[in-house]
PDB file of C-alpha atoms in Angstrom:
ATOM      1  CA  UNK A   1      -6.170  -9.159  21.400  1.00  0.00           C
ATOM      2  CA  UNK A   2      -5.470 -10.905  24.732  1.00  0.00           C
ATOM      3  CA  UNK A   3      -2.107 -10.333  26.529  1.00  0.00           C
ATOM      4  CA  UNK A   4      -1.577 -14.083  25.785  1.00  0.00           C
ATOM      5  CA  UNK A   5      -1.733 -12.712  22.015  1.00  0.00           C
ATOM      6  CA  UNK A   6       0.931 -10.105  22.674  1.00  0.00           C
ATOM      7  CA  UNK A   7       3.522 -13.103  24.182  1.00  0.00           C
ATOM      8  CA  UNK A   8       5.259 -13.093  20.336  1.00  0.00           C
ATOM      9  CA  UNK A   9       5.614  -8.938  20.236  1.00  0.00           C
ATOM     10  CA  UNK A  10       8.694  -7.379  19.972  1.00  0.00           C
ATOM     11  CA  UNK A  11       9.359  -4.859  22.810  1.00  0.00           C
ATOM     12  CA  UNK A  12       8.032  -1.546  22.221  1.00  0.00           C
ATOM     13  CA  UNK A  13       4.830   0.930  22.594  1.00  0.00           C
ATOM     14  CA  UNK A  14       1.318  -0.008  21.361  1.00  0.00           C
ATOM     15  CA  UNK A  15      -0.786   2.705  20.102  1.00  0.00           C
ATOM     16  CA  UNK A  16      -4.671   2.748  19.648  1.00  0.00           C
ATOM     17  CA  UNK A  17      -6.839   4.988  17.475  1.00  0.00           C
ATOM     18  CA  UNK A  18      -9.979   4.602  16.393  1.00  0.00           C
ATOM     19  CA  UNK A  19      -9.965   1.355  14.326  1.00  0.00           C
ATOM     20  CA  UNK A  20      -6.284   0.499  14.541  1.00  0.00           C
ATOM     21  CA  UNK A  21      -3.513  -0.717  16.773  1.00  0.00           C
ATOM     22  CA  UNK A  22      -0.021   0.041  16.107  1.00  0.00           C
ATOM     23  CA  UNK A  23       2.274  -2.135  17.911  1.00  0.00           C
ATOM     24  CA  UNK A  24       5.636  -3.968  17.201  1.00  0.00           C
ATOM     25  CA  UNK A  25       6.413  -6.607  14.972  1.00  0.00           C
ATOM     26  CA  UNK A  26       5.082 -10.196  15.837  1.00  0.00           C
ATOM     27  CA  UNK A  27       5.698 -13.700  14.989  1.00  0.00           C
ATOM     28  CA  UNK A  28       2.346 -14.441  14.395  1.00  0.00           C
ATOM     29  CA  UNK A  29       2.435 -11.110  11.755  1.00  0.00           C
ATOM     30  CA  UNK A  30       4.529 -13.624   9.742  1.00  0.00           C
ATOM     31  CA  UNK A  31       1.820 -15.344   7.259  1.00  0.00           C
ATOM     32  CA  UNK A  32       0.285 -12.124   5.947  1.00  0.00           C
ATOM     33  CA  UNK A  33       3.620 -10.503   6.047  1.00  0.00           C
ATOM     34  CA  UNK A  34       4.972 -12.934   3.456  1.00  0.00           C
ATOM     35  CA  UNK A  35       1.124 -12.524   1.431  1.00  0.00           C
ATOM     36  CA  UNK A  36       2.067  -8.698   1.076  1.00  0.00           C
ATOM     37  CA  UNK A  37       5.444  -9.191   0.104  1.00  0.00           C
ATOM     38  CA  UNK A  38       4.610 -12.003  -2.366  1.00  0.00           C
ATOM     39  CA  UNK A  39       2.312  -9.945  -3.934  1.00  0.00           C
ATOM     40  CA  UNK A  40       3.571  -8.474  -7.235  1.00  0.00           C
ATOM     41  CA  UNK A  41       1.597  -5.053  -6.811  1.00  0.00           C
ATOM     42  CA  UNK A  42       1.595  -4.656  -3.026  1.00  0.00           C
ATOM     43  CA  UNK A  43       5.366  -5.125  -2.974  1.00  0.00           C
ATOM     44  CA  UNK A  44       5.825  -3.028  -6.387  1.00  0.00           C
ATOM     45  CA  UNK A  45       7.352  -0.034  -4.287  1.00  0.00           C
ATOM     46  CA  UNK A  46       8.686  -2.025  -1.243  1.00  0.00           C
ATOM     47  CA  UNK A  47      11.806  -3.745  -3.226  1.00  0.00           C
ATOM     48  CA  UNK A  48       8.964  -6.228  -5.463  1.00  0.00           C
ATOM     49  CA  UNK A  49       8.188  -9.547  -4.773  1.00  0.00           C
ATOM     50  CA  UNK A  50      10.171 -11.403  -2.414  1.00  0.00           C
ATOM     51  CA  UNK A  51       9.721 -15.280  -1.420  1.00  0.00           C
ATOM     52  CA  UNK A  52       9.005 -16.074   1.834  1.00  0.00           C
ATOM     53  CA  UNK A  53      12.364 -16.593   2.972  1.00  0.00           C
ATOM     54  CA  UNK A  54      13.028 -13.107   1.957  1.00  0.00           C
ATOM     55  CA  UNK A  55       9.906 -11.493   3.466  1.00  0.00           C
ATOM     56  CA  UNK A  56      11.006 -13.504   6.694  1.00  0.00           C
ATOM     57  CA  UNK A  57      14.289 -11.787   6.996  1.00  0.00           C
ATOM     58  CA  UNK A  58      12.563  -8.395   6.058  1.00  0.00           C
ATOM     59  CA  UNK A  59      10.504  -8.924   8.701  1.00  0.00           C
ATOM     60  CA  UNK A  60      13.030  -9.969  11.401  1.00  0.00           C
ATOM     61  CA  UNK A  61      14.747  -6.673  10.457  1.00  0.00           C
ATOM     62  CA  UNK A  62      12.128  -4.514  11.618  1.00  0.00           C
ATOM     63  CA  UNK A  63      11.757  -6.596  14.841  1.00  0.00           C
ATOM     64  CA  UNK A  64      15.422  -6.365  15.470  1.00  0.00           C
ATOM     65  CA  UNK A  65      14.974  -2.836  14.999  1.00  0.00           C
ATOM     66  CA  UNK A  66      12.339  -2.885  17.908  1.00  0.00           C
ATOM     67  CA  UNK A  67      15.034  -4.352  19.989  1.00  0.00           C
ATOM     68  CA  UNK A  68      18.004  -2.447  19.174  1.00  0.00           C
ATOM     69  CA  UNK A  69      16.826   0.977  18.583  1.00  0.00           C
ATOM     70  CA  UNK A  70      13.584   1.050  20.068  1.00  0.00           C
ATOM     71  CA  UNK A  71      11.419   2.031  17.182  1.00  0.00           C
ATOM     72  CA  UNK A  72      10.733   0.777  13.725  1.00  0.00           C
ATOM     73  CA  UNK A  73       7.863   0.216  11.735  1.00  0.00           C
ATOM     74  CA  UNK A  74       4.712  -0.757  13.242  1.00  0.00           C
ATOM     75  CA  UNK A  75       2.388  -3.562  12.249  1.00  0.00           C
ATOM     76  CA  UNK A  76      -1.067  -2.301  11.612  1.00  0.00           C
ATOM     77  CA  UNK A  77      -3.827  -4.188  13.330  1.00  0.00           C
ATOM     78  CA  UNK A  78      -7.505  -4.035  12.867  1.00  0.00           C
ATOM     79  CA  UNK A  79      -9.101  -3.791  16.348  1.00  0.00           C
ATOM     80  CA  UNK A  80     -12.370  -5.158  15.644  1.00  0.00           C
ATOM     81  CA  UNK A  81     -10.551  -8.222  14.121  1.00  0.00           C
ATOM     82  CA  UNK A  82      -7.072  -8.390  14.743  1.00  0.00           C
ATOM     83  CA  UNK A  83      -6.529  -8.738  11.491  1.00  0.00           C
ATOM     84  CA  UNK A  84      -2.561  -7.695  10.407  1.00  0.00           C
ATOM     85  CA  UNK A  85      -2.809  -5.250   7.533  1.00  0.00           C
ATOM     86  CA  UNK A  86       0.509  -3.909   7.159  1.00  0.00           C
ATOM     87  CA  UNK A  87       3.376  -1.710   8.426  1.00  0.00           C
ATOM     88  CA  UNK A  88       3.196   1.885   9.087  1.00  0.00           C
ATOM     89  CA  UNK A  89       5.794   3.755  11.034  1.00  0.00           C
ATOM     90  CA  UNK A  90       9.157   5.425  11.866  1.00  0.00           C
ATOM     91  CA  UNK A  91      12.076   3.898   9.895  1.00  0.00           C
ATOM     92  CA  UNK A  92      15.912   4.874   9.851  1.00  0.00           C
ATOM     93  CA  UNK A  93      18.242   2.283   8.377  1.00  0.00           C
ATOM     94  CA  UNK A  94      22.020   3.071   7.878  1.00  0.00           C
ATOM     95  CA  UNK A  95      22.629   5.115   5.735  1.00  0.00           C
ATOM     96  CA  UNK A  96      18.847   6.186   4.874  1.00  0.00           C
ATOM     97  CA  UNK A  97      18.406   9.725   3.748  1.00  0.00           C
ATOM     98  CA  UNK A  98      16.524  10.872   6.760  1.00  0.00           C
ATOM     99  CA  UNK A  99      14.214   9.989   9.821  1.00  0.00           C
ATOM    100  CA  UNK A 100      11.316   8.340   7.366  1.00  0.00           C
ATOM    101  CA  UNK A 101       7.576   7.563   8.198  1.00  0.00           C
ATOM    102  CA  UNK A 102       6.966   4.919   5.767  1.00  0.00           C
ATOM    103  CA  UNK A 103       4.263   2.662   5.153  1.00  0.00           C
ATOM    104  CA  UNK A 104       2.707  -0.579   2.935  1.00  0.00           C
ATOM    105  CA  UNK A 105      -0.217  -2.594   3.357  1.00  0.00           C
ATOM    106  CA  UNK A 106      -1.515  -5.766   2.474  1.00  0.00           C
ATOM    107  CA  UNK A 107      -3.448  -6.237  -0.699  1.00  0.00           C
ATOM    108  CA  UNK A 108      -7.049  -6.115   0.892  1.00  0.00           C
ATOM    109  CA  UNK A 109      -6.067  -3.457   3.408  1.00  0.00           C
ATOM    110  CA  UNK A 110      -5.985  -0.447   0.465  1.00  0.00           C
ATOM    111  CA  UNK A 111      -8.462   2.170  -0.034  1.00  0.00           C
ATOM    112  CA  UNK A 112      -9.941   1.813   3.202  1.00  0.00           C
ATOM    113  CA  UNK A 113      -8.283   5.282   5.221  1.00  0.00           C
ATOM    114  CA  UNK A 114      -6.119   2.496   7.374  1.00  0.00           C
ATOM    115  CA  UNK A 115      -2.638   4.041   5.930  1.00  0.00           C
ATOM    116  CA  UNK A 116      -3.907   7.869   6.412  1.00  0.00           C
ATOM    117  CA  UNK A 117      -4.880   6.677  10.114  1.00  0.00           C
ATOM    118  CA  UNK A 118      -1.795   5.001  11.140  1.00  0.00           C
ATOM    119  CA  UNK A 119      -0.051   7.555   9.364  1.00  0.00           C
ATOM    120  CA  UNK A 120      -1.031  10.251  11.534  1.00  0.00           C
ATOM    121  CA  UNK A 121      -0.642   8.072  14.678  1.00  0.00           C
ATOM    122  CA  UNK A 122       3.106   7.540  13.021  1.00  0.00           C
ATOM    123  CA  UNK A 123       3.603  11.042  12.897  1.00  0.00           C
ATOM    124  CA  UNK A 124       2.561  12.252  15.835  1.00  0.00           C
ATOM    125  CA  UNK A 125       4.775   9.644  17.551  1.00  0.00           C
ATOM    126  CA  UNK A 126       7.719  10.223  15.788  1.00  0.00           C
ATOM    127  CA  UNK A 127       7.971  14.000  16.861  1.00  0.00           C
ATOM    128  CA  UNK A 128       6.134  13.535  19.861  1.00  0.00           C
ATOM    129  CA  UNK A 129       7.969  10.642  21.311  1.00  0.00           C
ATOM    130  CA  UNK A 130      11.222  10.332  19.185  1.00  0.00           C
ATOM    131  CA  UNK A 131      11.803  14.202  19.163  1.00  0.00           C
ATOM    132  CA  UNK A 132      12.215  14.142  15.525  1.00  0.00           C
ATOM    133  CA  UNK A 133      12.601  17.293  13.836  1.00  0.00           C
ATOM    134  CA  UNK A 134      11.508  16.335  10.389  1.00  0.00           C
ATOM    135  CA  UNK A 135       9.887  13.422   8.680  1.00  0.00           C
ATOM    136  CA  UNK A 136      10.439  12.381   5.125  1.00  0.00           C
ATOM    137  CA  UNK A 137       8.858   9.550   3.159  1.00  0.00           C
ATOM    138  CA  UNK A 138      11.075   8.001   0.262  1.00  0.00           C
ATOM    139  CA  UNK A 139       8.296   7.730  -2.781  1.00  0.00           C
ATOM    140  CA  UNK A 140       8.987   6.431  -5.961  1.00  0.00           C
ATOM    141  CA  UNK A 141       7.908   8.918  -9.147  1.00  0.00           C
ATOM    142  CA  UNK A 142       5.708   6.300 -10.341  1.00  0.00           C
ATOM    143  CA  UNK A 143       3.682   5.662  -6.773  1.00  0.00           C
ATOM    144  CA  UNK A 144       0.536   8.167  -7.188  1.00  0.00           C
ATOM    145  CA  UNK A 145      -1.179   6.620  -4.384  1.00  0.00           C
ATOM    146  CA  UNK A 146       1.617   7.021  -1.752  1.00  0.00           C
ATOM    147  CA  UNK A 147       2.082  10.537  -2.946  1.00  0.00           C
ATOM    148  CA  UNK A 148      -1.403  11.440  -2.397  1.00  0.00           C
ATOM    149  CA  UNK A 149      -1.289   9.958   0.938  1.00  0.00           C
ATOM    150  CA  UNK A 150       2.134  12.120   1.774  1.00  0.00           C
ATOM    151  CA  UNK A 151       0.050  15.178   0.251  1.00  0.00           C
ATOM    152  CA  UNK A 152      -2.605  14.539   2.387  1.00  0.00           C
ATOM    153  CA  UNK A 153      -0.202  14.294   5.513  1.00  0.00           C
ATOM    154  CA  UNK A 154       0.948  17.678   4.684  1.00  0.00           C
ATOM    155  CA  UNK A 155       4.207  16.635   3.265  1.00  0.00           C
ATOM    156  CA  UNK A 156       5.490  18.113  -0.126  1.00  0.00           C
ATOM    157  CA  UNK A 157       7.851  16.749  -3.045  1.00  0.00           C
ATOM    158  CA  UNK A 158      11.607  18.003  -1.748  1.00  0.00           C
ATOM    159  CA  UNK A 159      13.034  16.521  -5.083  1.00  0.00           C
ATOM    160  CA  UNK A 160      14.921  13.178  -6.052  1.00  0.00           C
ATOM    161  CA  UNK A 161      16.621  11.487  -3.534  1.00  0.00           C
ATOM    162  CA  UNK A 162      19.450   8.670  -2.899  1.00  0.00           C
ATOM    163  CA  UNK A 163      18.934   5.069  -0.898  1.00  0.00           C
ATOM    164  CA  UNK A 164      22.032   3.318   0.479  1.00  0.00           C
ATOM    165  CA  UNK A 165      23.142  -0.028  -0.965  1.00  0.00           C
ATOM    166  CA  UNK A 166      21.374  -2.122  -2.511  1.00  0.00           C
ATOM    167  CA  UNK A 167      18.842   0.122  -3.304  1.00  0.00           C
ATOM    168  CA  UNK A 168      20.935   3.109  -4.802  1.00  0.00           C
ATOM    169  CA  UNK A 169      19.695   2.398  -8.224  1.00  0.00           C
ATOM    170  CA  UNK A 170      16.014   2.931  -7.248  1.00  0.00           C
ATOM    171  CA  UNK A 171      14.304   6.206  -8.304  1.00  0.00           C
ATOM    172  CA  UNK A 172      12.720   7.852  -5.333  1.00  0.00           C
ATOM    173  CA  UNK A 173      11.792  11.500  -4.436  1.00  0.00           C
ATOM    174  CA  UNK A 174      12.169  12.517  -1.170  1.00  0.00           C
ATOM    175  CA  UNK A 175       8.947  14.062   0.316  1.00  0.00           C
ATOM    176  CA  UNK A 176       8.640  15.576   4.222  1.00  0.00           C
ATOM    177  CA  UNK A 177       7.909  18.334   6.333  1.00  0.00           C
ATOM    178  CA  UNK A 178       9.598  19.572   9.851  1.00  0.00           C
ATOM    179  CA  UNK A 179       7.757  19.120  13.281  1.00  0.00           C
ATOM    180  CA  UNK A 180       6.802  22.313  12.956  1.00  0.00           C
ATOM    181  CA  UNK A 181       4.862  21.980   9.563  1.00  0.00           C
ATOM    182  CA  UNK A 182       3.373  19.074  11.256  1.00  0.00           C
ATOM    183  CA  UNK A 183       2.112  21.161  14.317  1.00  0.00           C
ATOM    184  CA  UNK A 184       1.182  23.884  12.195  1.00  0.00           C
ATOM    185  CA  UNK A 185      -1.274  21.193  10.358  1.00  0.00           C
ATOM    186  CA  UNK A 186      -2.845  20.150  13.182  1.00  0.00           C
ATOM    187  CA  UNK A 187      -3.633  23.598  14.265  1.00  0.00           C
ATOM    188  CA  UNK A 188      -5.167  24.716  11.307  1.00  0.00           C
TER     189      UNK A 188
END
C-alpha cells in the first residue's frame, strides 16, 4: 500500500500484523464492504443483508466514529494484495452494553485465521492504547463461528444482554474478558 492509497482513509492509527494491515475506514473499501453486507450469510449476524445505500451509511458511520471519537472498527487489509477483508476492532455506540471488539469478514476471507489475527491486535490496541478495562463481544446465540473465535481469544459467555434500538429485539450473548485476564492469557 502506498501513501497515495492512503489519501481516502479516515484519520487514525495503522497496525501491521504478520499478514494484515488494520487501518481506519477508506472510501476505497466500499465495493467489498457492500458485497459483504449484501451477502446473506456474511451479514446474517450483522443485521442481515443490506442494499448498497444502507451499507454505505454503515460504512460512513464507522468512518465518522474514527473522525469524532478516535476509534472504531479497523478495515482489515491483506498485506500482500491490499485486498479489503472485513472490519475488526473496537466499537462502542451510544447505549451499547460495553466496550466491544467485534468482527465481520467478507465471505472469501472466512476460514483463514484472519479474524483471530486481527482480533488479537485489536484487543491489544483496546487495552494498551484505549485503556479499556474490559472488552466484550456481542454474539448471537446461533453464531457458533464467532463463539469459537471468542473462546480462542480467552473470552467467556457472560449471558444474555440487550442492544440499544433499533436492535433491542435481537438475541445476543455478552462474551468478554478483563484487561487482567487478557494479560494473563498472553503470559500463560
